[in-house]
mmCIF file of C-alpha atoms and ligand atoms in Angstrom:
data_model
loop_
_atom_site.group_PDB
_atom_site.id
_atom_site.type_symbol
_atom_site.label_atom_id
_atom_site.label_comp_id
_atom_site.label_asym_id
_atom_site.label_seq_id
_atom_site.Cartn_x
_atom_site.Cartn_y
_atom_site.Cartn_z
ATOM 1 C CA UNK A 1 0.000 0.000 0.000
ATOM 2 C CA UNK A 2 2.933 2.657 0.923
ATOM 3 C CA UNK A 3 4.555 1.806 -3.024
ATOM 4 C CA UNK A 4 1.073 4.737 -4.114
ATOM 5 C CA UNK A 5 2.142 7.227 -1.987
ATOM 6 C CA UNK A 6 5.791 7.502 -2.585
ATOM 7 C CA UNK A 7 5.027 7.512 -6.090
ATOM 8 C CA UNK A 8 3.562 11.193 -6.338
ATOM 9 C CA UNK A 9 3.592 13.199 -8.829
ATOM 10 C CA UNK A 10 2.647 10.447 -11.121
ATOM 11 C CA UNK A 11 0.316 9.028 -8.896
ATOM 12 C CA UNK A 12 -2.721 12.170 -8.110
ATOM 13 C CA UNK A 13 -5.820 10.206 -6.510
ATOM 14 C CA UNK A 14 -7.572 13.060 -7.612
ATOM 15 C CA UNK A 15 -7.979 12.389 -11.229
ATOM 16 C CA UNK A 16 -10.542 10.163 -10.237
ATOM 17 C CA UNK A 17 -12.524 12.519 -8.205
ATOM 18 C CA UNK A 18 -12.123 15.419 -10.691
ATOM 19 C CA UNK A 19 -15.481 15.832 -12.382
ATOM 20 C CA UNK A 20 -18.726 14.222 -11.451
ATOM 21 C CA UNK A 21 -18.547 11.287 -14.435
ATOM 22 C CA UNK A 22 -15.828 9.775 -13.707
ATOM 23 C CA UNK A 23 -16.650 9.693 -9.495
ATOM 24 C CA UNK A 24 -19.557 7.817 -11.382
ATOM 25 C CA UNK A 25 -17.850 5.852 -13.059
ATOM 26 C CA UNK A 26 -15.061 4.639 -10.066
ATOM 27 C CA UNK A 27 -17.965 4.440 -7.987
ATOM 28 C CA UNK A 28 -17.195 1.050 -5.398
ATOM 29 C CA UNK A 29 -20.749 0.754 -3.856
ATOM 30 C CA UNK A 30 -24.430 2.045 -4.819
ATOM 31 C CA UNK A 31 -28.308 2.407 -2.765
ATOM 32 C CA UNK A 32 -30.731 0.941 -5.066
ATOM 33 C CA UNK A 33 -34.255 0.454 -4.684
ATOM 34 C CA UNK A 34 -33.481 -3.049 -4.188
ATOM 35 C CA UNK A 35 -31.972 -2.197 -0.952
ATOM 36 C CA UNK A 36 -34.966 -0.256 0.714
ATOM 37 C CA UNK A 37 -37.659 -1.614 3.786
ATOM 38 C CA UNK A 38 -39.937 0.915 5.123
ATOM 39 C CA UNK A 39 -40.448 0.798 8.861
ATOM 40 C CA UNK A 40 -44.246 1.423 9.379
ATOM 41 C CA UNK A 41 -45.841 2.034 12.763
ATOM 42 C CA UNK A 42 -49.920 1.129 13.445
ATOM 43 C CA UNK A 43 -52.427 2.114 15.684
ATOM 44 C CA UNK A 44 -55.550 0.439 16.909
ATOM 45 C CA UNK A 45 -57.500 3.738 16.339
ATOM 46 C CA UNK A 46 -59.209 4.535 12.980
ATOM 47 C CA UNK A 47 -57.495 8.076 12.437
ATOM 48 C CA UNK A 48 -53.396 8.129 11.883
ATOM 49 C CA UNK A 49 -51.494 10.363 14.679
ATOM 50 C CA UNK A 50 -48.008 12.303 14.236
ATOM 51 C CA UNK A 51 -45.500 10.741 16.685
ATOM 52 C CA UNK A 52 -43.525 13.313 18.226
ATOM 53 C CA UNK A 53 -40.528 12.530 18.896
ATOM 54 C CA UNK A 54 -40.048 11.408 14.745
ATOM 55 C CA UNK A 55 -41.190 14.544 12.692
ATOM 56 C CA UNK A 56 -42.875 12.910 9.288
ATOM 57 C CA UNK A 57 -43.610 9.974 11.048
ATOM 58 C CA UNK A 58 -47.015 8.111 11.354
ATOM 59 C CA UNK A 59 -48.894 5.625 13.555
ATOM 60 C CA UNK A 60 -51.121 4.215 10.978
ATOM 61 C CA UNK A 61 -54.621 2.932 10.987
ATOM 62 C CA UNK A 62 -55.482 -0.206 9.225
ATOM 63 C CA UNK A 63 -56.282 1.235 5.882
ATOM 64 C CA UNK A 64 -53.856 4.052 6.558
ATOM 65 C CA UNK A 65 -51.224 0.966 6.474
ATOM 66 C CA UNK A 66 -52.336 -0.432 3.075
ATOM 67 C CA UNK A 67 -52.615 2.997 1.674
ATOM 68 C CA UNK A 68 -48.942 3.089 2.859
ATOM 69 C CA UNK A 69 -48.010 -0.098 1.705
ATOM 70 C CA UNK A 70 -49.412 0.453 -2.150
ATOM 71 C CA UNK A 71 -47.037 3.670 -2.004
ATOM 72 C CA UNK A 72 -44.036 1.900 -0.949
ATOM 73 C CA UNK A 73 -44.783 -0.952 -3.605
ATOM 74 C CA UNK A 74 -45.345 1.573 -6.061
ATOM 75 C CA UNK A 75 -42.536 3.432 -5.772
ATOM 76 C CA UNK A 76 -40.241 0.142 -5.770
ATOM 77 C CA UNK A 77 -39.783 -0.493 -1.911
ATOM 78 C CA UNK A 78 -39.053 -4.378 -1.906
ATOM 79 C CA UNK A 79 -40.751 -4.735 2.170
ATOM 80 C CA UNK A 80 -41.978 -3.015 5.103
ATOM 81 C CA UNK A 81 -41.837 -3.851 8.531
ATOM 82 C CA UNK A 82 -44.717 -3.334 11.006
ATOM 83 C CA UNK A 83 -44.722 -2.388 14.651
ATOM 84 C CA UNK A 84 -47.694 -2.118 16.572
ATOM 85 C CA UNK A 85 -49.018 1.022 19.482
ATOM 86 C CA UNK A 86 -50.861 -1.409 21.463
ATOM 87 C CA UNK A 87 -53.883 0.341 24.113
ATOM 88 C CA UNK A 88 -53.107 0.725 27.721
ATOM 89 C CA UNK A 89 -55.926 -1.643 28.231
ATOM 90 C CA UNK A 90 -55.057 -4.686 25.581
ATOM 91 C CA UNK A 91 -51.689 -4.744 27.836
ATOM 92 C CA UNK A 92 -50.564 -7.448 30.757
ATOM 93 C CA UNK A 93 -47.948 -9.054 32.406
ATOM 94 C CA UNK A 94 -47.859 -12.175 29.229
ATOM 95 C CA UNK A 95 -48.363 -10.120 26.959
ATOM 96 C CA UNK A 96 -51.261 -11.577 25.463
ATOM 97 C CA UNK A 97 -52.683 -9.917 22.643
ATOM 98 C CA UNK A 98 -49.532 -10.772 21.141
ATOM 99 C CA UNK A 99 -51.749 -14.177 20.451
ATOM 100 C CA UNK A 100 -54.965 -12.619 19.365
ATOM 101 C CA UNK A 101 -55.230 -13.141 15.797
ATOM 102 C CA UNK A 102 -57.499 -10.083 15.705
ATOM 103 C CA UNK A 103 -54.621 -7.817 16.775
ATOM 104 C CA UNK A 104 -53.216 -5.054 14.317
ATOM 105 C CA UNK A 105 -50.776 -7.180 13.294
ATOM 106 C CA UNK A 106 -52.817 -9.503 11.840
ATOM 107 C CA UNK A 107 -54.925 -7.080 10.373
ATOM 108 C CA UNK A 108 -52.609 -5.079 8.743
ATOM 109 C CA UNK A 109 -51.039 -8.328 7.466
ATOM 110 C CA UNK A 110 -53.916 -9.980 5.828
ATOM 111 C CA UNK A 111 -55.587 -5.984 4.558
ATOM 112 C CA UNK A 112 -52.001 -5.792 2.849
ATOM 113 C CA UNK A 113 -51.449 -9.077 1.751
ATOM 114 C CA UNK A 114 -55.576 -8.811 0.115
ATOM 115 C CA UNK A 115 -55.021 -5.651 -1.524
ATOM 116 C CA UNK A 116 -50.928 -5.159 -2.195
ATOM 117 C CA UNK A 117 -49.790 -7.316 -4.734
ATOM 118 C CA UNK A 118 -45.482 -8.251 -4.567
ATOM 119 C CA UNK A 119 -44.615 -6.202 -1.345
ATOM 120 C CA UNK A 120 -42.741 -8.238 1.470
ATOM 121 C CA UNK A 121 -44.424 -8.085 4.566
ATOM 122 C CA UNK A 122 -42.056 -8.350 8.288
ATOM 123 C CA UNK A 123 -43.105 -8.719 11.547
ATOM 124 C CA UNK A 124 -41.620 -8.198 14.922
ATOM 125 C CA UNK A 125 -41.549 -11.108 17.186
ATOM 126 C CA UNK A 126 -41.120 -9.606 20.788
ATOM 127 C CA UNK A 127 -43.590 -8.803 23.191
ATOM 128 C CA UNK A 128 -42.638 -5.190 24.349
ATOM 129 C CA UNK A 129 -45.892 -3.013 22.605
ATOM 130 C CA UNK A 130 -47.700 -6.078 24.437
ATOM 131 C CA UNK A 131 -46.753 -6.678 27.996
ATOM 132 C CA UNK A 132 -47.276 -3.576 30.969
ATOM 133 C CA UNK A 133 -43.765 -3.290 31.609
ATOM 134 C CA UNK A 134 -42.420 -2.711 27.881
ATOM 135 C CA UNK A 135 -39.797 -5.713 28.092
ATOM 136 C CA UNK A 136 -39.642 -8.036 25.083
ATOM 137 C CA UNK A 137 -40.093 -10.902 27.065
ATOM 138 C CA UNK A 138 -42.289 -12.230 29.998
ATOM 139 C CA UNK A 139 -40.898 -11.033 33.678
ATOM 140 C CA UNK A 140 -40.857 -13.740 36.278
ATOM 141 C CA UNK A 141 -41.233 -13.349 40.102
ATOM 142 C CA UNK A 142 -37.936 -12.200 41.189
ATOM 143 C CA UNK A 143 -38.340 -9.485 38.267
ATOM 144 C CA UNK A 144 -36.209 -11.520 35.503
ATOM 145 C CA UNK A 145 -37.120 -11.928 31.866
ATOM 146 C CA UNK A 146 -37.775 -15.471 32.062
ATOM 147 C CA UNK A 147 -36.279 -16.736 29.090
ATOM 148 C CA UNK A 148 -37.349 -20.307 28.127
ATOM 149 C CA UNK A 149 -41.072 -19.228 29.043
ATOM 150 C CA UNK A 150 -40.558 -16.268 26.623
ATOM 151 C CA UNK A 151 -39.342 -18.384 23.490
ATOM 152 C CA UNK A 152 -42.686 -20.447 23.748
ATOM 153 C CA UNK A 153 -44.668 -17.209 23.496
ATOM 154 C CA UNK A 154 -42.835 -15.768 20.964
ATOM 155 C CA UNK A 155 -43.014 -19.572 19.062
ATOM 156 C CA UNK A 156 -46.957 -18.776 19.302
ATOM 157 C CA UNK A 157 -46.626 -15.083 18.007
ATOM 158 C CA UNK A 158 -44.217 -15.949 14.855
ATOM 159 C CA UNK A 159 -47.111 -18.438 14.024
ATOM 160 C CA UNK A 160 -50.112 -16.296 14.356
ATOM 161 C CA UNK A 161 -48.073 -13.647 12.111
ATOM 162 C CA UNK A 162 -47.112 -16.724 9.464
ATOM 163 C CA UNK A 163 -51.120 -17.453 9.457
ATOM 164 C CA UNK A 164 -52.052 -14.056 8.743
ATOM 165 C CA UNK A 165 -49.714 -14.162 6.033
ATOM 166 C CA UNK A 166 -46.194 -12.866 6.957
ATOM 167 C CA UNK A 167 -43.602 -13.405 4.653
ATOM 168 C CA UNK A 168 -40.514 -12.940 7.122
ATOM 169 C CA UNK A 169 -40.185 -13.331 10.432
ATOM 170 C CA UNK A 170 -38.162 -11.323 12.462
ATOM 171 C CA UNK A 171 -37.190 -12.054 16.060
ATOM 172 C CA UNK A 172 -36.038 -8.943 17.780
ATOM 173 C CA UNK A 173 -36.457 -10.152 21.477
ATOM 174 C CA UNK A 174 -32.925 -11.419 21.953
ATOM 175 C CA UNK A 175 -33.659 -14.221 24.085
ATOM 176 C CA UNK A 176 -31.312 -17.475 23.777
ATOM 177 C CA UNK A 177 -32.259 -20.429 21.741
ATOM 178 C CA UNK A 178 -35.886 -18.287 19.842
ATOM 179 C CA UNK A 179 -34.666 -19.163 15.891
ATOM 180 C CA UNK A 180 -34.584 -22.805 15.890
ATOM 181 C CA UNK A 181 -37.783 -22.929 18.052
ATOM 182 C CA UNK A 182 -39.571 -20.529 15.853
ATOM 183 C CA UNK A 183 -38.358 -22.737 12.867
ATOM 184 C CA UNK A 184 -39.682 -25.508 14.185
ATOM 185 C CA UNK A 185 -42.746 -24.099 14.990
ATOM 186 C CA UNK A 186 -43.198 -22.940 11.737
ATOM 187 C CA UNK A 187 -42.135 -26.039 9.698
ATOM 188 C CA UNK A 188 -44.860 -28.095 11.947
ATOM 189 C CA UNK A 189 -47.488 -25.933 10.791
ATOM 190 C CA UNK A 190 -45.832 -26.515 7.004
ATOM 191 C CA UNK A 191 -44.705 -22.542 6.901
ATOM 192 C CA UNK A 192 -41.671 -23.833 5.354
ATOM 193 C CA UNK A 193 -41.233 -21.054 3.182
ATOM 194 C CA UNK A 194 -41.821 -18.518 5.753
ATOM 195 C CA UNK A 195 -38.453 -16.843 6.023
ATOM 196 C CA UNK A 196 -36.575 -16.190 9.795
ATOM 197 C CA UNK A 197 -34.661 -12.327 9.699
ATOM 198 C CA UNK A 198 -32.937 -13.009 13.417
ATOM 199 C CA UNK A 199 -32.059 -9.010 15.213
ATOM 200 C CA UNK A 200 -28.930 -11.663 16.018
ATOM 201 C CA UNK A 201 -26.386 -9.033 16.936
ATOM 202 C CA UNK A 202 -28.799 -6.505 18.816
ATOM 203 C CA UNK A 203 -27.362 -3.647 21.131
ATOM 204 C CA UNK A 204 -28.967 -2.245 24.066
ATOM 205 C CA UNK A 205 -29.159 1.250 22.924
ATOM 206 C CA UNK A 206 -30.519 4.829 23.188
ATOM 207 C CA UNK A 207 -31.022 5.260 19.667
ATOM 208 C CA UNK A 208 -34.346 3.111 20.431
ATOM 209 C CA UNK A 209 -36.149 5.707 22.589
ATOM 210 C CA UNK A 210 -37.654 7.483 20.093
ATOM 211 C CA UNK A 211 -39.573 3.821 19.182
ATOM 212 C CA UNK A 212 -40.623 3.301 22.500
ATOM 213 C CA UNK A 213 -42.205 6.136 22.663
ATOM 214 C CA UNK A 214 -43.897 5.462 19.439
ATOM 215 C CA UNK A 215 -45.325 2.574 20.405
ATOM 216 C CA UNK A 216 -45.619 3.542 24.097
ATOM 217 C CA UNK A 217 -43.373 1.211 25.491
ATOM 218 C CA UNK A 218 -40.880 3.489 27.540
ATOM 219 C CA UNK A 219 -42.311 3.931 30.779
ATOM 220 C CA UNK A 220 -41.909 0.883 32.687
ATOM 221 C CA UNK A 221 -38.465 -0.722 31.755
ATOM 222 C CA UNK A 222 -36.698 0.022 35.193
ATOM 223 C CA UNK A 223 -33.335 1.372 35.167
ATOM 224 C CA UNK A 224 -31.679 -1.594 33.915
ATOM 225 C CA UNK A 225 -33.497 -1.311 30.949
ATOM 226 C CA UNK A 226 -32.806 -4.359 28.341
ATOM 227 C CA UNK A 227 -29.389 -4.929 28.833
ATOM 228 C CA UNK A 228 -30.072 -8.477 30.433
ATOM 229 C CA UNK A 229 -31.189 -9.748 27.112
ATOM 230 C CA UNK A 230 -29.894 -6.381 24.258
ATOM 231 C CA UNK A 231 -25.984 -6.509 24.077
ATOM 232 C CA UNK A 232 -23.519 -4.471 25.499
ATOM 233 C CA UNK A 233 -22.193 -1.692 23.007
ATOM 234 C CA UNK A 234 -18.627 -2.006 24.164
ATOM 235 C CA UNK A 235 -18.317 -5.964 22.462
ATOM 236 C CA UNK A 236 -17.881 -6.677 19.174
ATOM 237 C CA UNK A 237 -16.492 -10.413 19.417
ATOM 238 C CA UNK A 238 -19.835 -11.445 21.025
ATOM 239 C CA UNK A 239 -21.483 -10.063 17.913
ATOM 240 C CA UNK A 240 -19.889 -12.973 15.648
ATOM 241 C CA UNK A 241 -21.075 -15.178 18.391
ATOM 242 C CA UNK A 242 -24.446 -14.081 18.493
ATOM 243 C CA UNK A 243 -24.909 -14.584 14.631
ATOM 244 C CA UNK A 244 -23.056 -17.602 14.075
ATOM 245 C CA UNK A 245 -25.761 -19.132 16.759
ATOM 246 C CA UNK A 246 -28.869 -17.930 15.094
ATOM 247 C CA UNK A 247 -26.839 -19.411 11.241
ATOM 248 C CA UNK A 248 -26.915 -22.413 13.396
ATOM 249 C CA UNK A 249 -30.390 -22.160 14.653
ATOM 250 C CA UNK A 250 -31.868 -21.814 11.016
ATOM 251 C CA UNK A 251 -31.553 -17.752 10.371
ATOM 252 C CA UNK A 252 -32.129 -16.928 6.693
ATOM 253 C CA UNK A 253 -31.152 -12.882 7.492
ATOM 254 C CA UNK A 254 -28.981 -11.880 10.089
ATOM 255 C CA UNK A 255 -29.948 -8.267 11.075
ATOM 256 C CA UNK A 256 -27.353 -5.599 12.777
ATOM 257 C CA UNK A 257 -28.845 -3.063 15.039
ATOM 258 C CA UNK A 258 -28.345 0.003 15.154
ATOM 259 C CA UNK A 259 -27.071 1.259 11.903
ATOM 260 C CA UNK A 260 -24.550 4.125 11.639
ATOM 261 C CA UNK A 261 -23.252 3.658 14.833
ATOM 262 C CA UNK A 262 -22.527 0.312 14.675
ATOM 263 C CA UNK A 263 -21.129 -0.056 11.048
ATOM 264 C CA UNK A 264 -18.056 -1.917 12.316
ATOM 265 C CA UNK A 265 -20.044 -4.441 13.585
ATOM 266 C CA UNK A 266 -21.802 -4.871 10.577
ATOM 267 C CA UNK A 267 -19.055 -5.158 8.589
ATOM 268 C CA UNK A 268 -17.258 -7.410 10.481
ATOM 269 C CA UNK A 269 -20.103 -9.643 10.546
ATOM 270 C CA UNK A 270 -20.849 -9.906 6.550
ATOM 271 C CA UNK A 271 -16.982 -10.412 6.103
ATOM 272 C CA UNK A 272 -17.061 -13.442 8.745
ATOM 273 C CA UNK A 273 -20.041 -15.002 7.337
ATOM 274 C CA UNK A 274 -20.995 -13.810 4.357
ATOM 275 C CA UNK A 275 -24.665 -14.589 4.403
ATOM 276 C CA UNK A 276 -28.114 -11.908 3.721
ATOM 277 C CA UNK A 277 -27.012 -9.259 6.027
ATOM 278 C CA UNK A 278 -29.815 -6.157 6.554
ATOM 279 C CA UNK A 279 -29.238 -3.403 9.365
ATOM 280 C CA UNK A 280 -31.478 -0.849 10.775
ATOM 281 C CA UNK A 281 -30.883 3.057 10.193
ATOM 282 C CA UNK A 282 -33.176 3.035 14.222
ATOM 283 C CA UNK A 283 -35.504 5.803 15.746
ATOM 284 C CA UNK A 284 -33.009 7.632 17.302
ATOM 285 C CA UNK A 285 -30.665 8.112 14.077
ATOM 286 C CA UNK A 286 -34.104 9.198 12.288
ATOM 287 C CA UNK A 287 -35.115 11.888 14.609
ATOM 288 C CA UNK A 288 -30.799 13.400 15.072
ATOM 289 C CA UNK A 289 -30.883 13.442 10.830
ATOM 290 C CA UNK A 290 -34.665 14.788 10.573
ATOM 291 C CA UNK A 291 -34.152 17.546 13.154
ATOM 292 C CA UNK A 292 -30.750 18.498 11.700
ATOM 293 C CA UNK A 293 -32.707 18.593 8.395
ATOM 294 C CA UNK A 294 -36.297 20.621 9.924
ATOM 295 C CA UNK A 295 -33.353 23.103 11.275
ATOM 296 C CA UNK A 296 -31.661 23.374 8.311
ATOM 297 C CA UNK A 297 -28.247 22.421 9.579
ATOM 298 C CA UNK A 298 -28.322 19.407 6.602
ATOM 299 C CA UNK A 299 -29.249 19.274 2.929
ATOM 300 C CA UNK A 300 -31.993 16.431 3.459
ATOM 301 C CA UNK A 301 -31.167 14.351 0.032
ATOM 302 C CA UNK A 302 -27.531 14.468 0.623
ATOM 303 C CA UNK A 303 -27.819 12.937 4.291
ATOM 304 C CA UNK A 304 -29.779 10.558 3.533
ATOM 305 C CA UNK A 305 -27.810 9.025 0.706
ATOM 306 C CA UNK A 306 -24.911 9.485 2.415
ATOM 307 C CA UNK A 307 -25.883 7.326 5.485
ATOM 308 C CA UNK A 308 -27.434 4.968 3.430
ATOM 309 C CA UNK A 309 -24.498 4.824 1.058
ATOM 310 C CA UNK A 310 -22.536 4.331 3.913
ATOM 311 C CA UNK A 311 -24.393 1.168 5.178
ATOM 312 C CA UNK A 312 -24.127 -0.104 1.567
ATOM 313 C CA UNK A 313 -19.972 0.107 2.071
ATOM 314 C CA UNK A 314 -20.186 -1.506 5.281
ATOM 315 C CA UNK A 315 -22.175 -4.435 3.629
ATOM 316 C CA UNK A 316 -25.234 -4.200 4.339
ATOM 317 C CA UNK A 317 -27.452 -6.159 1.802
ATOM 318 C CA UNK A 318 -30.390 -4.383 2.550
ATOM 319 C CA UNK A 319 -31.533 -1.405 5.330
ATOM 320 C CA UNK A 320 -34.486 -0.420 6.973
ATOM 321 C CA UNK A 321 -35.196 3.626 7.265
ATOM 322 C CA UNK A 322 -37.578 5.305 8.446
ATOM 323 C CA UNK A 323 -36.052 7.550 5.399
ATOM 324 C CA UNK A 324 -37.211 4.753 2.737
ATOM 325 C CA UNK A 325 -39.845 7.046 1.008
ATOM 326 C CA UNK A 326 -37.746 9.809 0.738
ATOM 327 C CA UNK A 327 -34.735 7.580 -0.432
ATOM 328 C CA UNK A 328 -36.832 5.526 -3.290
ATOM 329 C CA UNK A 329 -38.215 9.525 -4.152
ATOM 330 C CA UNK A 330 -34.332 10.738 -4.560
ATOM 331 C CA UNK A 331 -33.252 7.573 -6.535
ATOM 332 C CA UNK A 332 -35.862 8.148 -8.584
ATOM 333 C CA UNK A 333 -35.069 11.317 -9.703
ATOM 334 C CA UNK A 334 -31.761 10.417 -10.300
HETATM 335 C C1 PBG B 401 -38.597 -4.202 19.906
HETATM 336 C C2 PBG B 401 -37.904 -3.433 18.862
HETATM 337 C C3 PBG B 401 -37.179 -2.256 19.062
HETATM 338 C C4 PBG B 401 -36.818 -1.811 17.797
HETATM 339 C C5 PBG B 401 -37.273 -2.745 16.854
HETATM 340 N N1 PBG B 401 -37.949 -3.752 17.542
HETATM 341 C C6 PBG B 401 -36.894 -1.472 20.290
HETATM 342 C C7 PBG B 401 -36.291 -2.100 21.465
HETATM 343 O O1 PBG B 401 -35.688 -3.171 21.401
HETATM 344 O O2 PBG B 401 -36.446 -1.506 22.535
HETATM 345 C C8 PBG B 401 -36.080 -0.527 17.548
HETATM 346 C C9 PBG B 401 -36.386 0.168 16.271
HETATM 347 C C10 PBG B 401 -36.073 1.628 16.264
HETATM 348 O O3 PBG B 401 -35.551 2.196 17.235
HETATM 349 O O4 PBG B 401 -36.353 2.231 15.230
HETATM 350 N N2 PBG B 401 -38.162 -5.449 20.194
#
């Protein structure tokens, strides 16, 4: 690598950066509408509400959703992910509405799948916009998130989700052990198409607060938060052992969360393994890029393609942003 440098003044990097062409042309790594999931969040009401701490952002009703869904299809967004606001009341300790194929889940799932034709539909398997305390998984007595009693839950969830027509299923609980059992659970029931996106290398982080308020899910986490189950943000080794479990257990994506913060991490992992690797551009990067944007400290199309482009470099195969609209708009437009 040193030979380029002492070889100056023939060798100018520069040339290649000179005019816009040919930094097209020398151009290593590219967002594509083929890299693009929207992030969609639903309500159980009938009218769609702002959520504050995301400016832009929606809580959709049911036919909100689909109207949402036919816009993202139309404008060539290959999936969107759904997370649910779930009423104070439809809350409890197991979490059960998580298991009411009425939910809005389910819903929204079969609405979209009826009326939006070649969209890929994700769900969430955790139980946080379900259970009164806002953890992912079901506390036991001496105030632990019972882990083994979680997984059979979240078994039942991923299979309600498959029935209503899901096409990938995405465990973001991080409990030990949840892919193969949610395989399983969905190969008994024949879903063996149904595909598994593990959050396999998920940090316990503040870019998520913004989402919890979303879907009302801040208020009761205690001051340890999630970091029994969500990693710590210091590790990176424990990353590669996180995904090369959920490989093991059956994964068919491997998902790295956050995004821009964590882009070592990402590309560490799609170097070691090599296999469908997605990441998540989360709440809290949203809301610092919007409100830079709404304040007019950024140029909105250049920050978002450059943190998107900047996932791309890292490896990701695919992202999901909050800013997939606005990306599939700019790409459009050339
Ligand atoms: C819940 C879940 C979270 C996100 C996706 N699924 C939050 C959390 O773990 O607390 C975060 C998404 C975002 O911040 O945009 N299991």
């Amino acid at each position: 690598m040193n030979s380029f440098l002492s070889n100056f003044p023939l060798t100018r990097p520069r040339r290649l950066r000179k005019a816009e062409w040919i930094r097209k042309l020398v151009q290593e790594n590219k967002v594509s509408l083929d890299d693009l999931i929207l992030p969609i969040f639903l309500t159980y009401d009938t009218k769609s509400s702002l959520v504050n701490e995301m400016p832009n952002i929606y809580r959709y009703s049911v036919n909100d959703a689909v109207d949402i869904a036919n816009k993202a299809y139309e404008v060539g967004i290959k999936a969107i992910a759904l997370f649910p606001e779930v009423p104070h009341e439809k809350k409890d300790a197991l979490g059960t509405e998580a298991l009411n194929e009425e939910n809005i889940i389910c819903r929204t799932v079969r609405e979209i799948k009826k009326n939006v034709n070649g969209i890929g539909v994700i769900c969430d398997v955790a139980l946080d916009p379900y259970t009164l305390s806002g953890h992912d998984g079901i506390l036991s007595d001496n105030n632990i998130i019972d882990n083994d009693k979680t997984v059979d839950v979240l078994c039942k969830q991923a299979l309600i989700n498959a029935n209503a027509g899901c096409d990938i299923i995405a465990p973001s609980d991080m409990m030990d052990g949840r892919v193969i059992k949610i395989r399983e659970k969905l190969d008994n029931a024949k879903y063996i198409d149904t595909l598994i996106m593990s959050y396999a290398a998920k940090y316990a982080s503040s870019f998520y607060d913004p989402f919890r308020k979303a879907i009302s899910a801040a208020s009761n986490l205690g001051t340890y938060k999630k970091k029994s189950y969500q990693m710590d943000y210091s590790n990176s080794n424990e990353a590669l052992k996180e995904v090369a479990l959920d490989i093991k257990e059956g994964t068919d994506i491997i998902l790295i969360k956050p995004g821009l913060p964590f882009l070592d991490i990402l590309s560490n992992v799609k170097t070691t393994f090599k296999i469908p690797t997605f990441s998540f551009q989360v709440s809290g990067e949203y809301a610092m890029i919007i409100m830079g944007i709404n304040n007019g400290i950024f140029n909105k199309q250049e920050i978002i393609m450059e943190t998107l482009s900047c996932f791309k470099r890292a490896g990701a195969d695919a992202i999901l942003t909050y800013f997939a609209l606005d990306a599939a708009e700019i790409i459009k437009n050339g």
